[in-house]
Tab-separated table of C-alpha atoms in Angstrom:
chain	number	residue	atom	x	y	z
A	129	MET	CA	154.437	207.637	110.073
A	130	THR	CA	151.036	205.961	110.092
A	131	GLY	CA	147.579	207.576	109.683
A	132	THR	CA	145.545	209.202	107.263
A	133	SER	CA	146.956	212.128	105.566
A	134	PRO	CA	145.080	215.757	105.939
A	135	MET	CA	144.444	215.667	102.167
A	136	THR	CA	142.874	211.918	102.765
A	137	ARG	CA	140.900	212.986	105.447
A	138	THR	CA	139.442	216.031	103.699
A	139	THR	CA	138.541	214.389	100.724
A	140	ALA	CA	136.898	211.372	102.595
A	141	ARG	CA	134.991	214.193	104.737
A	142	ARG	CA	133.847	215.884	101.663
A	143	PHE	CA	132.004	213.102	100.410
A	144	ASP	CA	128.534	212.575	101.732
A	145	PRO	CA	125.923	210.187	100.199
A	146	PHE	CA	122.977	212.347	100.818
A	147	ASP	CA	124.783	215.490	99.715
A	148	PHE	CA	125.604	213.673	96.494
A	149	LEU	CA	121.940	212.612	96.138
A	150	ALA	CA	120.741	216.068	96.928
A	151	ARG	CA	122.759	217.348	93.988
A	152	TYR	CA	122.678	214.856	91.437
A	153	GLY	CA	119.747	212.187	92.546
A	154	THR	CA	117.154	213.926	90.324
A	155	LEU	CA	119.092	213.905	87.174
A	156	ILE	CA	120.027	210.089	87.914
A	157	ALA	CA	116.266	209.416	88.385
A	158	LEU	CA	115.382	211.153	85.110
A	159	LEU	CA	118.236	209.365	83.437
A	160	LEU	CA	116.857	205.822	84.512
A	161	LEU	CA	113.157	206.768	83.628
A	162	ILE	CA	114.422	207.288	79.905
A	163	LEU	CA	116.376	203.894	80.145
A	164	PHE	CA	113.536	202.372	81.289
A	165	ASN	CA	111.144	203.648	78.844
A	166	LEU	CA	113.569	203.064	76.354
A	167	VAL	CA	113.471	199.448	76.800
A	168	PHE	CA	109.991	198.739	78.023
A	169	THR	CA	107.835	201.611	76.945
A	170	ARG	CA	106.447	201.364	73.229
A	171	ASN	CA	107.197	204.111	70.859
A	172	PHE	CA	108.922	206.002	73.377
A	173	ALA	CA	111.874	207.306	71.588
A	174	THR	CA	109.822	209.398	68.799
A	175	ILE	CA	109.634	212.844	68.146
A	176	GLN	CA	105.699	212.656	68.929
A	177	THR	CA	106.597	211.222	72.596
A	178	LEU	CA	108.997	214.001	73.096
A	179	ASN	CA	106.975	216.804	71.990
A	180	VAL	CA	103.928	215.411	74.226
A	181	ASN	CA	106.258	215.392	77.265
A	182	LEU	CA	107.707	218.635	76.777
A	183	THR	CA	104.534	220.280	75.889
A	184	GLN	CA	102.763	219.277	78.981
A	185	VAL	CA	105.848	220.029	81.438
A	186	CYS	CA	106.273	223.729	79.461
A	187	THR	CA	103.836	225.428	81.579
A	188	ILE	CA	104.529	224.029	84.994
A	189	VAL	CA	108.252	224.892	84.050
A	190	ILE	CA	107.485	228.431	83.281
A	191	VAL	CA	105.516	229.022	86.739
A	192	ALA	CA	108.083	227.154	88.505
A	193	VAL	CA	110.932	229.342	87.417
A	194	GLY	CA	109.502	232.184	89.312
A	195	MET	CA	108.596	230.150	92.175
A	196	THR	CA	112.258	229.111	92.403
A	197	LEU	CA	113.289	232.403	92.907
A	198	VAL	CA	110.510	233.225	95.646
A	199	ILE	CA	111.663	229.946	97.323
A	200	ALA	CA	115.124	230.849	97.414
A	201	THR	CA	114.173	234.069	99.248
A	202	GLY	CA	112.442	231.935	101.858
A	203	GLY	CA	109.122	232.446	100.596
A	204	ILE	CA	106.234	230.669	99.091
A	205	ASP	CA	103.698	231.812	96.427
A	206	LEU	CA	100.236	230.106	96.601
A	207	SER	CA	98.797	232.675	94.055
A	208	VAL	CA	100.217	231.563	90.762
A	209	GLY	CA	97.468	229.472	89.498
A	210	SER	CA	94.795	232.323	90.406
A	211	LEU	CA	97.099	234.534	88.472
A	212	MET	CA	97.276	232.291	85.188
A	213	ALA	CA	93.349	232.401	85.708
A	214	ILE	CA	93.397	236.465	85.655
A	215	SER	CA	95.702	236.456	82.870
A	216	GLY	CA	93.789	233.856	80.705
A	217	ALA	CA	90.509	235.417	81.159
A	218	LEU	CA	91.722	239.061	80.487
A	219	ALA	CA	93.378	238.206	77.326
A	220	PRO	CA	90.388	237.261	74.861
A	221	MET	CA	88.410	240.135	76.286
A	222	ILE	CA	91.193	242.423	74.544
A	223	PHE	CA	91.968	240.566	71.252
A	224	LEU	CA	88.113	239.714	70.936
A	225	GLY	CA	87.209	243.306	71.470
A	226	LYS	CA	85.115	243.206	74.531
A	227	ILE	CA	86.860	245.705	76.559
A	228	MET	CA	88.028	248.078	73.354
A	229	PRO	CA	87.858	247.275	69.960
A	230	ILE	CA	91.210	247.141	68.151
A	231	GLY	CA	91.047	247.119	64.335
A	232	ASN	CA	94.488	245.451	63.471
A	233	ILE	CA	94.421	241.749	64.762
A	234	TYR	CA	98.185	241.828	65.511
A	235	LEU	CA	97.782	244.886	67.358
A	236	ALA	CA	95.063	243.405	69.567
A	237	VAL	CA	97.095	240.344	70.417
A	238	ALA	CA	100.213	242.410	71.233
A	239	ALA	CA	98.134	244.466	73.541
A	240	ALA	CA	96.544	241.178	75.154
A	241	MET	CA	99.701	239.607	75.813
A	242	LEU	CA	101.511	242.412	77.157
A	243	VAL	CA	98.601	243.865	79.271
A	244	SER	CA	97.784	240.294	80.926
A	245	ILE	CA	101.368	239.504	81.889
A	246	ALA	CA	101.476	243.093	83.255
A	247	VAL	CA	98.429	242.643	85.306
A	248	ALA	CA	99.596	239.233	86.599
A	249	GLY	CA	103.072	240.884	87.209
A	250	LEU	CA	101.300	243.809	89.419
A	251	PHE	CA	99.297	241.317	91.267
A	252	GLY	CA	102.622	239.556	92.072
A	253	LEU	CA	103.848	242.938	93.090
A	254	PHE	CA	100.902	243.087	95.309
A	255	ASN	CA	102.074	239.918	97.131
A	256	GLY	CA	105.516	241.377	97.669
A	257	TRP	CA	104.075	244.592	98.996
A	258	LEU	CA	102.205	242.741	101.897
A	259	ILE	CA	104.986	240.698	102.528
A	260	SER	CA	107.867	243.158	102.440
A	261	ALA	CA	105.849	246.311	104.034
A	262	PHE	CA	103.500	244.488	106.506
A	263	ARG	CA	105.748	241.799	107.491
A	264	ILE	CA	103.088	239.489	106.592
A	265	GLN	CA	104.109	235.778	106.123
A	266	PRO	CA	104.320	234.727	102.181
A	267	ILE	CA	102.041	231.586	102.733
A	268	VAL	CA	99.300	233.772	104.314
A	269	ALA	CA	99.858	236.909	101.945
A	270	THR	CA	99.647	234.922	98.699
A	271	LEU	CA	96.879	232.964	100.091
A	272	VAL	CA	94.666	236.435	99.579
A	273	LEU	CA	95.083	236.272	95.982
A	274	PHE	CA	94.713	232.487	96.028
A	275	ILE	CA	91.308	232.963	97.059
A	276	ALA	CA	90.048	236.074	95.773
A	277	GLY	CA	92.226	235.721	92.446
A	278	ARG	CA	90.226	233.201	90.884
A	279	GLY	CA	87.145	234.966	91.728
A	280	ILE	CA	88.191	237.946	90.403
A	281	ALA	CA	89.115	236.047	86.891
A	282	GLN	CA	85.242	234.523	87.436
A	283	VAL	CA	83.802	237.818	87.756
A	284	MET	CA	85.837	239.370	84.976
A	285	THR	CA	84.093	236.510	82.812
A	286	ASN	CA	80.771	236.222	84.395
A	287	GLY	CA	81.683	232.632	85.048
A	288	ASN	CA	81.449	231.719	81.118
A	289	LEU	CA	83.564	229.924	79.024
A	290	GLN	CA	85.473	232.061	76.297
A	291	THR	CA	85.922	230.117	73.107
A	292	PHE	CA	88.164	231.796	70.246
A	293	ARG	CA	89.781	230.789	66.960
A	294	VAL	CA	92.720	233.460	66.546
A	295	PRO	CA	95.874	232.120	64.994
A	296	GLN	CA	97.593	234.986	65.560
A	297	PHE	CA	97.415	234.486	69.252
A	298	GLN	CA	97.188	230.596	69.653
A	299	PHE	CA	100.918	230.546	67.848
A	300	ILE	CA	102.372	230.986	71.274
A	301	GLY	CA	100.570	227.542	72.417
A	302	LEU	CA	100.362	225.583	69.263
A	303	GLY	CA	102.984	226.986	66.779
A	304	ARG	CA	106.254	225.541	65.904
A	305	VAL	CA	109.570	227.161	64.604
A	306	LEU	CA	111.880	224.755	63.056
A	307	GLY	CA	109.533	221.945	64.112
A	308	ILE	CA	110.112	223.105	67.781
A	309	PRO	CA	106.940	223.882	69.882
A	310	VAL	CA	106.988	227.867	70.408
A	311	GLN	CA	106.219	227.339	74.292
A	312	VAL	CA	109.328	224.935	74.484
A	313	ILE	CA	111.259	227.697	73.113
A	314	LEU	CA	109.789	230.218	75.817
A	315	MET	CA	110.283	227.590	78.415
A	316	LEU	CA	114.109	227.258	77.435
A	317	LEU	CA	114.408	231.187	77.191
A	318	ILE	CA	112.871	231.651	80.699
A	319	VAL	CA	114.952	229.017	82.184
A	320	LEU	CA	118.050	230.145	80.660
A	321	ALA	CA	117.805	233.894	81.401
A	322	ALA	CA	116.687	233.099	85.067
A	323	ALA	CA	119.692	230.678	85.606
A	324	TRP	CA	121.844	233.276	84.349
A	325	MET	CA	120.384	235.648	86.166
A	326	LEU	CA	120.477	233.891	89.748
A	327	LYS	CA	124.264	232.973	89.155
A	328	ARG	CA	125.966	235.961	87.487
A	329	THR	CA	124.219	239.010	88.759
A	330	VAL	CA	124.169	240.862	91.959
A	331	PHE	CA	120.350	240.499	92.098
A	332	GLY	CA	120.660	236.940	91.937
A	333	ARG	CA	123.130	236.676	94.974
A	334	GLN	CA	120.905	239.027	96.606
A	335	ILE	CA	117.871	236.538	96.400
A	336	ILE	CA	120.199	233.803	98.029
A	337	ALA	CA	121.669	235.895	100.687
A	338	ILE	CA	118.002	236.727	102.121
A	339	GLY	CA	117.066	233.380	101.875
A	340	GLY	CA	120.094	232.140	103.821
A	341	ASN	CA	120.013	234.774	106.582
A	342	GLU	CA	117.577	237.966	105.786
A	343	ARG	CA	118.680	239.473	108.807
A	344	ALA	CA	122.225	239.806	108.096
A	345	ALA	CA	121.461	240.451	104.609
A	346	GLU	CA	119.700	243.586	105.766
A	347	LEU	CA	122.639	244.429	107.986
A	348	SER	CA	125.065	244.014	105.054
A	349	GLY	CA	123.436	246.727	103.053
A	350	ILE	CA	120.963	244.572	100.695
A	351	ALA	CA	117.362	246.134	99.892
A	352	VAL	CA	115.537	242.968	101.300
A	353	ALA	CA	112.074	244.857	100.728
A	354	ARG	CA	112.860	245.873	96.820
A	355	VAL	CA	114.213	242.525	96.283
A	356	LYS	CA	111.078	240.793	97.476
A	357	LEU	CA	108.848	243.147	95.626
A	358	LEU	CA	110.537	242.165	92.545
A	359	VAL	CA	110.925	238.380	93.092
A	360	TYR	CA	106.972	238.095	93.606
A	361	ALA	CA	106.700	240.610	90.415
A	362	ILE	CA	108.873	238.005	88.657
A	363	SER	CA	106.474	235.105	89.752
A	364	GLY	CA	103.430	236.932	88.680
A	365	LEU	CA	104.933	237.667	85.625
A	366	CYS	CA	105.623	234.085	84.779
A	367	ALA	CA	102.379	233.019	85.890
A	368	GLY	CA	100.844	235.553	83.466
A	369	LEU	CA	102.396	234.158	80.469
A	370	ALA	CA	101.954	230.468	81.427
A	371	GLY	CA	97.845	231.383	81.667
A	372	LEU	CA	98.273	232.620	78.047
A	373	VAL	CA	100.141	229.243	76.981
A	374	VAL	CA	97.404	227.253	78.532
A	375	ILE	CA	94.329	228.792	76.550
A	376	ALA	CA	96.070	229.160	73.562
A	377	ILE	CA	96.560	225.267	73.669
A	378	ASN	CA	92.904	224.875	74.459
A	379	SER	CA	91.470	227.349	72.165
A	380	SER	CA	89.347	228.615	75.151
A	381	SER	CA	89.468	230.167	78.504
A	382	ASP	CA	87.581	228.684	81.469
A	383	ALA	CA	88.475	230.884	84.800
A	384	ASN	CA	87.252	227.853	86.750
A	385	LEU	CA	89.884	225.540	85.533
A	386	VAL	CA	93.181	227.655	84.069
A	387	GLY	CA	95.884	227.398	86.523
A	388	LEU	CA	93.844	224.952	88.873
A	389	GLY	CA	96.410	223.309	91.307
A	390	MET	CA	99.316	224.624	89.472
A	391	GLU	CA	100.968	226.067	92.427
A	392	LEU	CA	101.382	222.584	93.893
A	393	ASP	CA	102.530	221.395	90.572
A	394	ALA	CA	105.278	224.540	90.649
A	395	ILE	CA	106.526	223.733	94.064
A	396	ALA	CA	106.776	219.813	93.771
A	397	ALA	CA	109.240	220.794	90.824
A	398	VAL	CA	111.157	223.135	92.657
A	399	ALA	CA	111.188	220.795	95.709
A	400	VAL	CA	112.463	217.786	93.363
A	401	GLY	CA	114.594	219.645	91.801
A	402	GLY	CA	117.071	220.286	94.914
A	403	THR	CA	116.063	224.116	95.494
A	404	LEU	CA	115.830	224.107	99.696
A	405	LEU	CA	112.220	224.983	100.707
A	406	SER	CA	113.612	226.916	103.379
A	407	GLY	CA	115.329	229.635	101.242
A	408	GLY	CA	119.125	230.079	100.749
A	409	LYS	CA	119.947	227.695	97.948
A	410	ALA	CA	118.267	227.475	94.658
A	411	THR	CA	118.665	225.874	90.856
A	412	ILE	CA	116.799	226.804	87.885
A	413	ILE	CA	118.184	223.895	85.851
A	414	GLY	CA	117.184	221.548	88.838
A	415	THR	CA	113.660	222.889	88.777
A	416	LEU	CA	113.649	221.833	85.046
A	417	ILE	CA	114.955	218.296	85.600
A	418	GLY	CA	112.607	218.474	88.668
A	419	ALA	CA	109.502	219.333	86.555
A	420	MET	CA	110.595	216.804	83.757
A	421	THR	CA	111.132	213.795	85.926
A	422	ILE	CA	107.710	214.243	87.670
A	423	GLN	CA	106.079	214.398	84.150
A	424	LEU	CA	108.155	211.517	83.120
A	425	VAL	CA	107.173	209.382	86.004
A	426	ARG	CA	103.385	210.105	85.258
A	427	TYR	CA	103.748	209.239	81.571
A	428	THR	CA	105.717	206.013	82.327
A	429	LEU	CA	103.226	204.767	84.893
A	430	LEU	CA	100.279	205.722	82.404
A	431	ALA	CA	101.841	204.136	79.545
A	432	ASN	CA	102.505	200.729	81.446
A	433	GLY	CA	98.740	200.698	82.678
A	434	VAL	CA	99.013	202.251	85.845
A	435	PRO	CA	95.885	204.312	86.781
A	436	ASP	CA	96.466	208.501	86.943
A	437	ALA	CA	95.174	208.356	90.619
A	438	ALA	CA	98.240	205.945	91.496
A	439	ALA	CA	100.736	208.248	89.437
A	440	LEU	CA	99.567	211.139	91.906
A	441	VAL	CA	100.342	209.054	94.884
A	442	VAL	CA	103.663	208.110	93.367
A	443	LYS	CA	104.126	212.005	92.694
A	444	ALA	CA	103.639	212.481	96.225
A	445	GLY	CA	105.995	209.950	97.386
A	446	ILE	CA	108.793	211.443	95.015
A	447	ILE	CA	107.835	214.831	96.621
A	448	ILE	CA	108.469	213.575	100.478
A	449	LEU	CA	111.652	211.740	99.382
A	450	ALA	CA	113.227	214.871	97.817
A	451	VAL	CA	112.566	216.916	101.022
A	452	TRP	CA	113.773	214.013	103.107
A	453	ILE	CA	117.194	214.155	101.350
A	454	GLN	CA	117.310	217.597	101.440
A	455	GLN	CA	116.946	217.720	105.069
A	456	GLN	CA	119.683	214.477	105.587
A	457	GLY	CA	122.007	216.613	103.257
A	458	ARG	CA	121.788	219.536	105.182
A	459	ALA	CA	121.981	217.552	108.727
A	460	HIS	CA	125.479	215.797	107.510
A	461	ALA	CA	126.444	219.466	106.162
């Protein structure tokens, strides 16, 4: 009897180059970039270079983790940069005693961190409320705080730069534990926690179900509004923490600059990492790899004499390519 066996046909049908690229393309690109730099870039294989690249990508990854969850539901969050600015503006006002003097610096720093992150989370909850209660499109709902949020931060500080030198607070941006930057540890903890939640919990499966088919998820008994509220709150919390890390590194808070353009960097990391921008599929580890790939592309170009403006163009091209591969993978599925 001639012909291809059913098992062979199934195996052949399962292999799709676009699907393979959608799954592993970013990881392959990252490995090739590392190999290229090991061969052609001076001083690449040093702890200092590793630290530089990791610390520059940390805040993007922290924000992008929240963005991944939002996009997995079929939404988007344009407000993350402004929420970073609000958190970054509020924290110094608390630990410097501008709102209410707190005698113990450790209590002041703890209060500044908790309150600032919580406020950003509440603003994220506000985004979720607009989307779930009023059925406003996410891009429109989050555009409200994209515009107003930075204005709130500027009003809080009267548009003034807040400088400080408080080692107890700056530890989250400049400190090290066993030689590892604290911000890298925070990033990895958030990535691992979010990846576990997305894969191993009912809440994670509900997020994916809503992004895949919101109406079907609702009919199956999933509390869609509650899930969306929580997802946007988590995105706000991540943005709030990232804002604190940024001002801790800079030893200052500028409401005009903190988080500026972060929403675009976060979305880029999510897209390049393999999460479908239409929702229904998400990968936190992919987001981490996507952010690292974009950062390493920029580093590679700069280290080899290519202007930063050209690096931005290349980054845009990478995003277009990643989205195209996703579309092809879905078309061939």
